[in-house]
Short mmCIF file of C-alpha atoms and ligand atoms in Angstrom, two decimals:
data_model
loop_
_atom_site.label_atom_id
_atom_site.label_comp_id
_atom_site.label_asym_id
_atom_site.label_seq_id
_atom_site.Cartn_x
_atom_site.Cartn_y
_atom_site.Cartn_z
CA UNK A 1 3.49 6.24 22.17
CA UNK A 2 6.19 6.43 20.04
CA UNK A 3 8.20 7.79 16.76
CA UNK A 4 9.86 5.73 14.38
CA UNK A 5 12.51 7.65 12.83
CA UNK A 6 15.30 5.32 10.53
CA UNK A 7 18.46 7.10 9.00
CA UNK A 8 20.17 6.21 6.05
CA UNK A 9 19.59 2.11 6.84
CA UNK A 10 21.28 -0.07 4.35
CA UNK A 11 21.04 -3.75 4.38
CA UNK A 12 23.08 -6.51 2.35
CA UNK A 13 22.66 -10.01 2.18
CA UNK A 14 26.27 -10.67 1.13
CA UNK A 15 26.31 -9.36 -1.94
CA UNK A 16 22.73 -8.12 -2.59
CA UNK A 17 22.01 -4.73 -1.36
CA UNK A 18 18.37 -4.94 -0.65
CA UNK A 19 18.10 -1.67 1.52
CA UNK A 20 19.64 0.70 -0.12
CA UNK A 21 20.56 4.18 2.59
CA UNK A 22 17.12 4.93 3.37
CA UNK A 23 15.49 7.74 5.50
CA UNK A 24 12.16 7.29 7.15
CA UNK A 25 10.03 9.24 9.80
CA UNK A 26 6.84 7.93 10.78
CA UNK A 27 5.35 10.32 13.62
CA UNK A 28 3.91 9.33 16.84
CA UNK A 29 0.09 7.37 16.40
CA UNK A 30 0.55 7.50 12.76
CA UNK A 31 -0.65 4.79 10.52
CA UNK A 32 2.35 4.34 7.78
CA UNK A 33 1.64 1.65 4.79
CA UNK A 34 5.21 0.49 3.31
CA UNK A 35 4.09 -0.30 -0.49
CA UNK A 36 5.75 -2.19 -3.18
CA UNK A 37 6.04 -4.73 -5.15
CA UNK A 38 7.59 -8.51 -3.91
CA UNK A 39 10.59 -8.45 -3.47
CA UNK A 40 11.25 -4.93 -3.10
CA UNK A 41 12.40 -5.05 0.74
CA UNK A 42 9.14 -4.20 2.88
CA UNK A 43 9.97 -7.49 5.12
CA UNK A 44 13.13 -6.77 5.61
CA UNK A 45 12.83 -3.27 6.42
CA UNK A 46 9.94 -3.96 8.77
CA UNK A 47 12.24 -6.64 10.74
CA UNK A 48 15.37 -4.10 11.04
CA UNK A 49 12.49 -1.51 13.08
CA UNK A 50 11.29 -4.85 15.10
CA UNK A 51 14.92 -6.01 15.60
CA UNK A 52 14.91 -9.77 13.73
CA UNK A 53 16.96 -8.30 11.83
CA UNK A 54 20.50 -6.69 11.48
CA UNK A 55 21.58 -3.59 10.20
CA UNK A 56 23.97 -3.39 7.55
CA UNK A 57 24.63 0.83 8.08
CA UNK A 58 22.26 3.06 9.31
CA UNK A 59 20.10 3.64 13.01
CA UNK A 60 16.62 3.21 14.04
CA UNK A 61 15.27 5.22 16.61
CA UNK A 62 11.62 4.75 18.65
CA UNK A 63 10.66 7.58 20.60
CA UNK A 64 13.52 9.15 21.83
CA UNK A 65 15.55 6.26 22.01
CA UNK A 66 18.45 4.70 19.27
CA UNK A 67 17.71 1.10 19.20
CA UNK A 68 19.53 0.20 16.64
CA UNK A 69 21.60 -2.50 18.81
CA UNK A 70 19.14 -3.20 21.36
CA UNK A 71 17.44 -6.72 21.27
CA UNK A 72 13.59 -7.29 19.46
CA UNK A 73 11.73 -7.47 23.18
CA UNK A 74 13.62 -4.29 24.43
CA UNK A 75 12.18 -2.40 21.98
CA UNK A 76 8.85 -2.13 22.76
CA UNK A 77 7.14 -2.92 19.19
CA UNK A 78 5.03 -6.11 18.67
CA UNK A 79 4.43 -7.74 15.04
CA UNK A 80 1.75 -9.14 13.03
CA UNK A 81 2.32 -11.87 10.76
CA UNK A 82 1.19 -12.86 7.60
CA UNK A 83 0.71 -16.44 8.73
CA UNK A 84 -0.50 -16.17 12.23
CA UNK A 85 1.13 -19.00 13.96
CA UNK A 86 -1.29 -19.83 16.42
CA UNK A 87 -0.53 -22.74 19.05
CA UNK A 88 -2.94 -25.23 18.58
CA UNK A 89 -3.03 -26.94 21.58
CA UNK A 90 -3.58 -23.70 23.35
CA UNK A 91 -6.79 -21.81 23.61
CA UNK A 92 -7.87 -18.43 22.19
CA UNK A 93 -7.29 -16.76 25.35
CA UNK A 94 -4.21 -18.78 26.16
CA UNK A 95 -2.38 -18.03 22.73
CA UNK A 96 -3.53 -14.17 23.09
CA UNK A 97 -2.35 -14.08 26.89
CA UNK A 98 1.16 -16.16 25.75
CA UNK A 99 3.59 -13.66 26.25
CA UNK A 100 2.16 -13.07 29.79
CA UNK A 101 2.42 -16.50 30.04
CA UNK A 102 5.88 -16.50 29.41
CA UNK A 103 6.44 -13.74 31.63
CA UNK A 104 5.16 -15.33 34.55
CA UNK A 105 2.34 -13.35 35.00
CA UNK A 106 -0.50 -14.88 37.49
CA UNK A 107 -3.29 -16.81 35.71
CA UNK A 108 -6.07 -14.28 36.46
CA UNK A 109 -4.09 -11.29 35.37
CA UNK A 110 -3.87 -13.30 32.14
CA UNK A 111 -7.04 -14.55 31.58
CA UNK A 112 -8.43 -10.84 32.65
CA UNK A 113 -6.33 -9.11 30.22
CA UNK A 114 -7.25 -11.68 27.35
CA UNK A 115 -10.56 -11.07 27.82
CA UNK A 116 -10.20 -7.53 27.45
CA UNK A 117 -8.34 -7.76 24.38
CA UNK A 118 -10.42 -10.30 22.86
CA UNK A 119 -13.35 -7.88 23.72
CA UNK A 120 -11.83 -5.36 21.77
CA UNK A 121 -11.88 -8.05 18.33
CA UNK A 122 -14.61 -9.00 18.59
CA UNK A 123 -13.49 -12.43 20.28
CA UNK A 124 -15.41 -12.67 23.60
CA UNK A 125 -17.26 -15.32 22.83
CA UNK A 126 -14.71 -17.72 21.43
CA UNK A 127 -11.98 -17.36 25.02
CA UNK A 128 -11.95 -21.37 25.50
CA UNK A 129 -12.00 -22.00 21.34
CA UNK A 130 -9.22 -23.77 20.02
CA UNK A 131 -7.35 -22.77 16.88
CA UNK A 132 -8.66 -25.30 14.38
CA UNK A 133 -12.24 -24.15 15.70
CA UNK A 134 -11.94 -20.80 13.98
CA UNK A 135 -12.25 -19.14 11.15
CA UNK A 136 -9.33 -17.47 9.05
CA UNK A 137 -10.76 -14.21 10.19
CA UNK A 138 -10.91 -14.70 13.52
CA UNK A 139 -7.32 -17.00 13.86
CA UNK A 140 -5.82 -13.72 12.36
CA UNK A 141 -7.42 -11.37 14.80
CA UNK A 142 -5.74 -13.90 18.06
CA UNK A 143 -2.42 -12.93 16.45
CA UNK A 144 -3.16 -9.35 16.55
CA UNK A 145 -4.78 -9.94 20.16
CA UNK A 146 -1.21 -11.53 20.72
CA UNK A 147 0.08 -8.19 19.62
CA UNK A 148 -2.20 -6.01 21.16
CA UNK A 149 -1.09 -7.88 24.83
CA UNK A 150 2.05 -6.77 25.04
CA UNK A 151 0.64 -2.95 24.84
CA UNK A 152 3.45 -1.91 22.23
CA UNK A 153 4.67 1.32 21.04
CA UNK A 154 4.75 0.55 17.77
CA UNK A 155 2.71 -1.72 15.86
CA UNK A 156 4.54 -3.96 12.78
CA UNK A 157 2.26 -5.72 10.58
CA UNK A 158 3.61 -7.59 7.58
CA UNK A 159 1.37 -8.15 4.80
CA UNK A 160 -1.30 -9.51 7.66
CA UNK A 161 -4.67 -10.34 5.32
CA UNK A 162 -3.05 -11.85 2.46
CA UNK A 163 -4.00 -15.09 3.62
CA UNK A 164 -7.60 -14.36 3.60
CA UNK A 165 -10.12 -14.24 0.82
CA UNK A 166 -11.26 -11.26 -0.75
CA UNK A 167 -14.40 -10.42 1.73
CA UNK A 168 -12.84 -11.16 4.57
CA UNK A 169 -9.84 -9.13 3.93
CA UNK A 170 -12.13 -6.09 3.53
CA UNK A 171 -13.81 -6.79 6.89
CA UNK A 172 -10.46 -7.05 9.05
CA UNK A 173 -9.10 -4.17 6.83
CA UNK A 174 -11.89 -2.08 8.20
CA UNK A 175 -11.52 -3.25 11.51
CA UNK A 176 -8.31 -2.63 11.55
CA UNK A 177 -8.74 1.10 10.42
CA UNK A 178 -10.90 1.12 13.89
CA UNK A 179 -8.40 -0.69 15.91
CA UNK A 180 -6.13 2.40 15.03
CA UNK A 181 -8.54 5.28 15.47
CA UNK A 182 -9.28 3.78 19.22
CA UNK A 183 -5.29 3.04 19.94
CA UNK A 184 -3.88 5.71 18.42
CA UNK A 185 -0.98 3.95 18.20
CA UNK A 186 1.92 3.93 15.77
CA UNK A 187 0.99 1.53 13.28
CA UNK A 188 3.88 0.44 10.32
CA UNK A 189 1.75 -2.15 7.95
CA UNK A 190 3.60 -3.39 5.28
CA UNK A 191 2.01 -4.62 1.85
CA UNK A 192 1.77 -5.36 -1.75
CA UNK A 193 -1.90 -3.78 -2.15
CA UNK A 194 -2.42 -0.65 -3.08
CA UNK A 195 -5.52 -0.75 -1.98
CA UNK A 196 -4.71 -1.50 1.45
CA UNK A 197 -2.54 0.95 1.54
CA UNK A 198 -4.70 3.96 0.36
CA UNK A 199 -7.26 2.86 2.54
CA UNK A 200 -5.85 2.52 5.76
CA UNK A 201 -2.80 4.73 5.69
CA UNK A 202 -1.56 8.40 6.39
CA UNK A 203 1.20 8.29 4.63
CA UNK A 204 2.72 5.59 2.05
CA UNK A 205 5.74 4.80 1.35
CA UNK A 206 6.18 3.13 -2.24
CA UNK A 207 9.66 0.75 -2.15
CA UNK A 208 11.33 0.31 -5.56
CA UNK A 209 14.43 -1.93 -5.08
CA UNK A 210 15.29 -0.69 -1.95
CA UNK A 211 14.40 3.10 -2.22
CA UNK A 212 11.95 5.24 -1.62
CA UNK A 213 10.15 6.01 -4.80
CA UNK A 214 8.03 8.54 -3.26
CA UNK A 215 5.91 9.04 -0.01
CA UNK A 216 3.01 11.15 0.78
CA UNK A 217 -0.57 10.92 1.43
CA UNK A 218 -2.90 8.66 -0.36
CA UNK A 219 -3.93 11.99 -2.53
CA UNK A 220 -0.76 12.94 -3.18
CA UNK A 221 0.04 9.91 -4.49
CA UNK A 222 -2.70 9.36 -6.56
CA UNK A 223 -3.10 12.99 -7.87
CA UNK A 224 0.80 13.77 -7.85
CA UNK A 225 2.80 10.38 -8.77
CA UNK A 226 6.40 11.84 -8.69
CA UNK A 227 7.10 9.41 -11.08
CA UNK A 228 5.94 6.57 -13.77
CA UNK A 229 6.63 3.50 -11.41
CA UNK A 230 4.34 5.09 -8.74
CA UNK A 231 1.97 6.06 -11.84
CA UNK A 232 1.46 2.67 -12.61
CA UNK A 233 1.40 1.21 -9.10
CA UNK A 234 -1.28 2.95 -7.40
CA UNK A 235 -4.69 2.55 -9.35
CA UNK A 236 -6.82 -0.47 -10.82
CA UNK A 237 -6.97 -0.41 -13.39
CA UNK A 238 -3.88 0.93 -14.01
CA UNK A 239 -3.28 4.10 -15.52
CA UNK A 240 -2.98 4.24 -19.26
CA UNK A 241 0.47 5.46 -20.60
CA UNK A 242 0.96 6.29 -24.14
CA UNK A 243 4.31 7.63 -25.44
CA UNK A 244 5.51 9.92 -27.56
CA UNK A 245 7.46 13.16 -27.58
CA UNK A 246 7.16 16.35 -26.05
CA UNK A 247 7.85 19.70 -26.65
CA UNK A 248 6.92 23.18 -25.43
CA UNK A 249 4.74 25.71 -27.48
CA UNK A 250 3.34 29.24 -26.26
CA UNK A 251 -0.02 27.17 -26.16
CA UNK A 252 1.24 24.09 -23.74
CA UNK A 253 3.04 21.43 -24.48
CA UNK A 254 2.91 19.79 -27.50
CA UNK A 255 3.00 15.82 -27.21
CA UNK A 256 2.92 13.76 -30.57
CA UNK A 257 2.42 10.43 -30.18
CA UNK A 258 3.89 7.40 -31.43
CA UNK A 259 1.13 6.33 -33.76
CA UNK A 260 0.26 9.81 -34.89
CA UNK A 261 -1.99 12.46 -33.14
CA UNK A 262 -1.05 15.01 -31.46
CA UNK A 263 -2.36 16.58 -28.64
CA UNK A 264 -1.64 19.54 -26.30
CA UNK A 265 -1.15 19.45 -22.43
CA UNK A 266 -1.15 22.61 -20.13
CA UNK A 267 2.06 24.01 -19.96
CA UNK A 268 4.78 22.18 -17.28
CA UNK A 269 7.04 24.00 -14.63
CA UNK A 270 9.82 22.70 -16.29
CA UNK A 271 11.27 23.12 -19.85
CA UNK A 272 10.24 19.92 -21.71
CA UNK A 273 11.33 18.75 -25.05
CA UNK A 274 11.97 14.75 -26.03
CA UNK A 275 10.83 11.65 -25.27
CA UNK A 276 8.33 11.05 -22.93
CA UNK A 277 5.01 9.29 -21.88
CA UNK A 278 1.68 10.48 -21.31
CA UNK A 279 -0.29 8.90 -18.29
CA UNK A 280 -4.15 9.30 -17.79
CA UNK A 281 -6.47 7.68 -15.43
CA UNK A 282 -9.36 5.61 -17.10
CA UNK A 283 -11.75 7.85 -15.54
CA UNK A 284 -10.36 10.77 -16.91
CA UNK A 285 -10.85 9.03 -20.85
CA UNK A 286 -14.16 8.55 -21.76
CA UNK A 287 -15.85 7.67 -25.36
CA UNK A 288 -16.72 10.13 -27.53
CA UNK A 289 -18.53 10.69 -31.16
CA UNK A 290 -15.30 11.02 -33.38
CA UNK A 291 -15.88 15.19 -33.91
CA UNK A 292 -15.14 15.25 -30.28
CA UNK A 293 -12.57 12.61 -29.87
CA UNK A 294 -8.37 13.35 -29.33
CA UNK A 295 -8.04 9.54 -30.39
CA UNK A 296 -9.51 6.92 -32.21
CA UNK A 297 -9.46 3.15 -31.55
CA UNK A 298 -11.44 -0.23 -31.73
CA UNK A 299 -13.00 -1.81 -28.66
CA UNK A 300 -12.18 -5.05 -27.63
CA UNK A 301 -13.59 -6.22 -24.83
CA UNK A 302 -16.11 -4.35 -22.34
CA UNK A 303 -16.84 -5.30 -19.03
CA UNK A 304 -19.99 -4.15 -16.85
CA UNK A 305 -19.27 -4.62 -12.97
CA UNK A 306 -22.64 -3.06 -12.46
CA UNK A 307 -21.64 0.69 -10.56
CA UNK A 308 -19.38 0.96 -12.99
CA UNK A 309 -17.74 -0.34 -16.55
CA UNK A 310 -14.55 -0.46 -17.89
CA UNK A 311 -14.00 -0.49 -21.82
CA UNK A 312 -10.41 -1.98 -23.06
CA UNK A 313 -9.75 -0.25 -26.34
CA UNK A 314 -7.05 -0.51 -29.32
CA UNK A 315 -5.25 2.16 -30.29
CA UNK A 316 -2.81 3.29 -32.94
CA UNK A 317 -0.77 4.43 -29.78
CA UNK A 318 -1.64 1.59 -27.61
CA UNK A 319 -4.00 -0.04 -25.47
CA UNK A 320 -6.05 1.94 -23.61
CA UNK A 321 -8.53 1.26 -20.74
CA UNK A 322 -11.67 3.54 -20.74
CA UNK A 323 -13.60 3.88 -16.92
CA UNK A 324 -17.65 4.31 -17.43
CA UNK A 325 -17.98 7.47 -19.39
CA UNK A 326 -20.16 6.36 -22.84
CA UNK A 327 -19.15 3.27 -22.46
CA UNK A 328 -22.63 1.64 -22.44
CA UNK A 329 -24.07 0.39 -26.10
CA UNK A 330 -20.11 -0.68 -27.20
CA UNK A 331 -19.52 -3.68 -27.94
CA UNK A 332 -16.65 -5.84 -28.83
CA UNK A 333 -15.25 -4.64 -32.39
CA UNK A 334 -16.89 -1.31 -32.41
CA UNK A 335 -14.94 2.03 -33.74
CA UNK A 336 -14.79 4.20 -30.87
CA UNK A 337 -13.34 8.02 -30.84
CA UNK A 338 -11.90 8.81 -26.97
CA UNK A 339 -11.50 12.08 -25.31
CA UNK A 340 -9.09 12.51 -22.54
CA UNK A 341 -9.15 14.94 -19.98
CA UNK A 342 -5.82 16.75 -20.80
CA UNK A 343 -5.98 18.90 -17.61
CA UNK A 344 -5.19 15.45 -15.75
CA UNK A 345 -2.59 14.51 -18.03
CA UNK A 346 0.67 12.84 -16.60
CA UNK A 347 3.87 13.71 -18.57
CA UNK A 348 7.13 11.74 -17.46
CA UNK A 349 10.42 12.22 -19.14
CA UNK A 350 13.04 9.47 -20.70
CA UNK A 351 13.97 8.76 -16.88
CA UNK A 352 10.13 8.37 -15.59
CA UNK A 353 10.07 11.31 -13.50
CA UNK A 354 6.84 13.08 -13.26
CA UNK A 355 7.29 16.49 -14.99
CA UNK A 356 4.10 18.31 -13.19
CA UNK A 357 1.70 21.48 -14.46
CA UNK A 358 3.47 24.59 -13.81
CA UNK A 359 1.92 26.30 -10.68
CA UNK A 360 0.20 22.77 -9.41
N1 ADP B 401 17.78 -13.90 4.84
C1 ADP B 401 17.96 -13.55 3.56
N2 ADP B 401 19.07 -13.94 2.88
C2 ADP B 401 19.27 -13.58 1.60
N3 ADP B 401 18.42 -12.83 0.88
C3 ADP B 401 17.29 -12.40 1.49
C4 ADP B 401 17.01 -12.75 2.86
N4 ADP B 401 15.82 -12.17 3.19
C5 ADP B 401 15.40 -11.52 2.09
N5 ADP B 401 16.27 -11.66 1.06
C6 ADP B 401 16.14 -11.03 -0.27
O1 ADP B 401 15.96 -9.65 -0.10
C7 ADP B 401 15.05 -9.13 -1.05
C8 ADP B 401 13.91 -8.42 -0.33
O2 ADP B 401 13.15 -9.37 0.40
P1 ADP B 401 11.90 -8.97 1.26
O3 ADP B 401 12.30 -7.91 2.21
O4 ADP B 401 11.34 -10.23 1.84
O5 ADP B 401 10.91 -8.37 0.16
P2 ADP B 401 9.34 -8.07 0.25
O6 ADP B 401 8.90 -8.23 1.65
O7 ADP B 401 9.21 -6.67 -0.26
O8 ADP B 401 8.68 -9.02 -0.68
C9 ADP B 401 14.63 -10.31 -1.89
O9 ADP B 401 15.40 -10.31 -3.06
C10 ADP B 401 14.92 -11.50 -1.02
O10 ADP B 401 15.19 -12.64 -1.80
MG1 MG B 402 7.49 -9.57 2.47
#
């Protein structure tokens, strides 16, 4: 068991700075998600921890040990791919047992150990399978097995279900929520899905370019975006962002929007006055008869995905999105009035920092 704990890592590829001085705990038997968009630097942070990768400035520390310069197999972390790798001409228990293999471990001490690993996924039965006689699912789970082997400290995963479809990934994404619970291990899983991410993780870290735009808990992030880009990231549909400009009154905070209404907000912690935008969840806007409604728009398109429906609706501010609430009988061209749950307004100033309820 093990700590990861990284201090002010950079990394440039010549030029391009694509980690830019970042600090990172992630305590012992934690499961951290590393979220953010392509491109943002998730791989190649994940590969500085595993060691495939240089540091440009900075240490990494497991446990109680500084790593920073110590070789990938020295540092007692395994990684999951996003394409598994699996060698064909080898069989189920042979590719999970590899490493042992490689080690020059005895053939019943590898076969045993396989077995007990492939027990754990779910795999038993498919020992003497070959690669190409598997599913997706189950070639996936081998290369965790492959992981799993080598008893790590830490557990990387990079982006590991992307290459399955959508019902499988929700199956292995469960399973590997259990996987974690019975290891207790320190698990760092890197991806692009928010979903993922909020469902499997402690704490997230959302990536922006190379920083950290914020981490927390799945709540916080959700309820307490520090700012718009992690607004907008977490949540599908998105949140709906409307902008306008703000300014305090002994009531709240007066926000009038581009597009003319105004409403008020419960007052911030901070002073506020100028440009901003307004976020709110589309479960916190629902439609309304107009003597009710904040804003009025047209619907355009409605869809019913049976437990719930989501309205997509024109505004003289914007489009908005519109989560169940009075949403049945619309249709397509209607005139809808919408009523927005001001309490869980977001406000974020010119810069897109969350400017939060005073006392919240
Ligand atoms: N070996 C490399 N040489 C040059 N640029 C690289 C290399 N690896 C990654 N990059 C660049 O670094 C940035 C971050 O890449 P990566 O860590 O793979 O992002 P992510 O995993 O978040 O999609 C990208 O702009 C990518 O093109
Ligand atoms: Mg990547």
């Amino acid at each position: 068991m093990a700590s990861v704990e990284l201090t002010q890592i950079s990394k440039k590829f010549g030029a391009l700075e694509v980690i830019r001085g970042l600090d990172l705990t992630v305590e012992d038997g934690s499961f951290c998600a590393l979220l953010g968009p392509s491109g943002c630097g998730k791989s190649t942070l994940l590969r500085m921890i595993a060691g495939l990768e240089t540091v440009s400035g900075g240490t990494v520390r497991i446990g109680s040990r500084d790593v920073t310069e110590e070789e990938p197999k020295g540092r007692g972390v395994a990684m999951v791919f996003q394409s598994y790798a699996l060698y064909p001409h080898l069989t189920v228990a042979e590719n999970i047992a590899f490493s042992m293999s490689l080690a020059g471990a005895p053939k019943a001490a590898q076969r045993e150990k396989a077995a007990k690993v492939a027990e754990l996924l779910q795999l038993g039965h498919l020992l003497d399978r070959k690669p190409a006689q598997l599913s997706g699912g189950q070639r996936q789970r081998v290369a965790i097995g492959r992981a799993l082997v080598r008893e790590p400290e830490v557990f990387l995963f990079d982006e590991p279900l992307s290459n399955l479809d959508a019902l499988l990934r929700v199956q292995m994404r469960l399973e590997l929520a259990k996987l974690h619970n019975e290891l207790k291990r320190t698990m760092i899983y890197v991806t692009h899905d928010q979903v993922e991410a909020m469902t499997l993780a402690d704490k997230i870290v959302v990536l922006d370019k190379g920083v950290i735009s914020q981490m927390g808990s799945p709540w916080e992030l959700y309820n307490r975006p520090a700012n718009r880009f992690v607004a907008g990231f977490i949540g599908s549909p998105a949140m709906n962002f409307l902008k306008g400009h703000a300014r305090a009154t002994a009531g709240g905070v007066e926000v009038a929007l581009d597009g003319g209404a105004t409403l008020t907000l419960p007052p911030r912690a901070a002073a506020v006055d100028g440009p901003v935008e307004l976020g709110i969840r589309p479960e916190h806007v629902r439609i309304a008869p107009e003597s009710e409604a904040h804003l009025k728009g047209c619907a355009s398109v409605v869809e019913y995905l049976g437990n719930t429906s989501f309205a997509y609706v024109d505004t003289p501010h914007g489009p908005m999105i519109v989560e169940s609430g009075g949403v049945q009988g619309i249709h397509s061209g209607d005139a809808v009035g919408l009523s927005l749950r001001l309490d869980e307004a977001h406000l974020f100033d010119e810069t897109g920092r969350a400017l939060p309820v005073a006392g919240a």
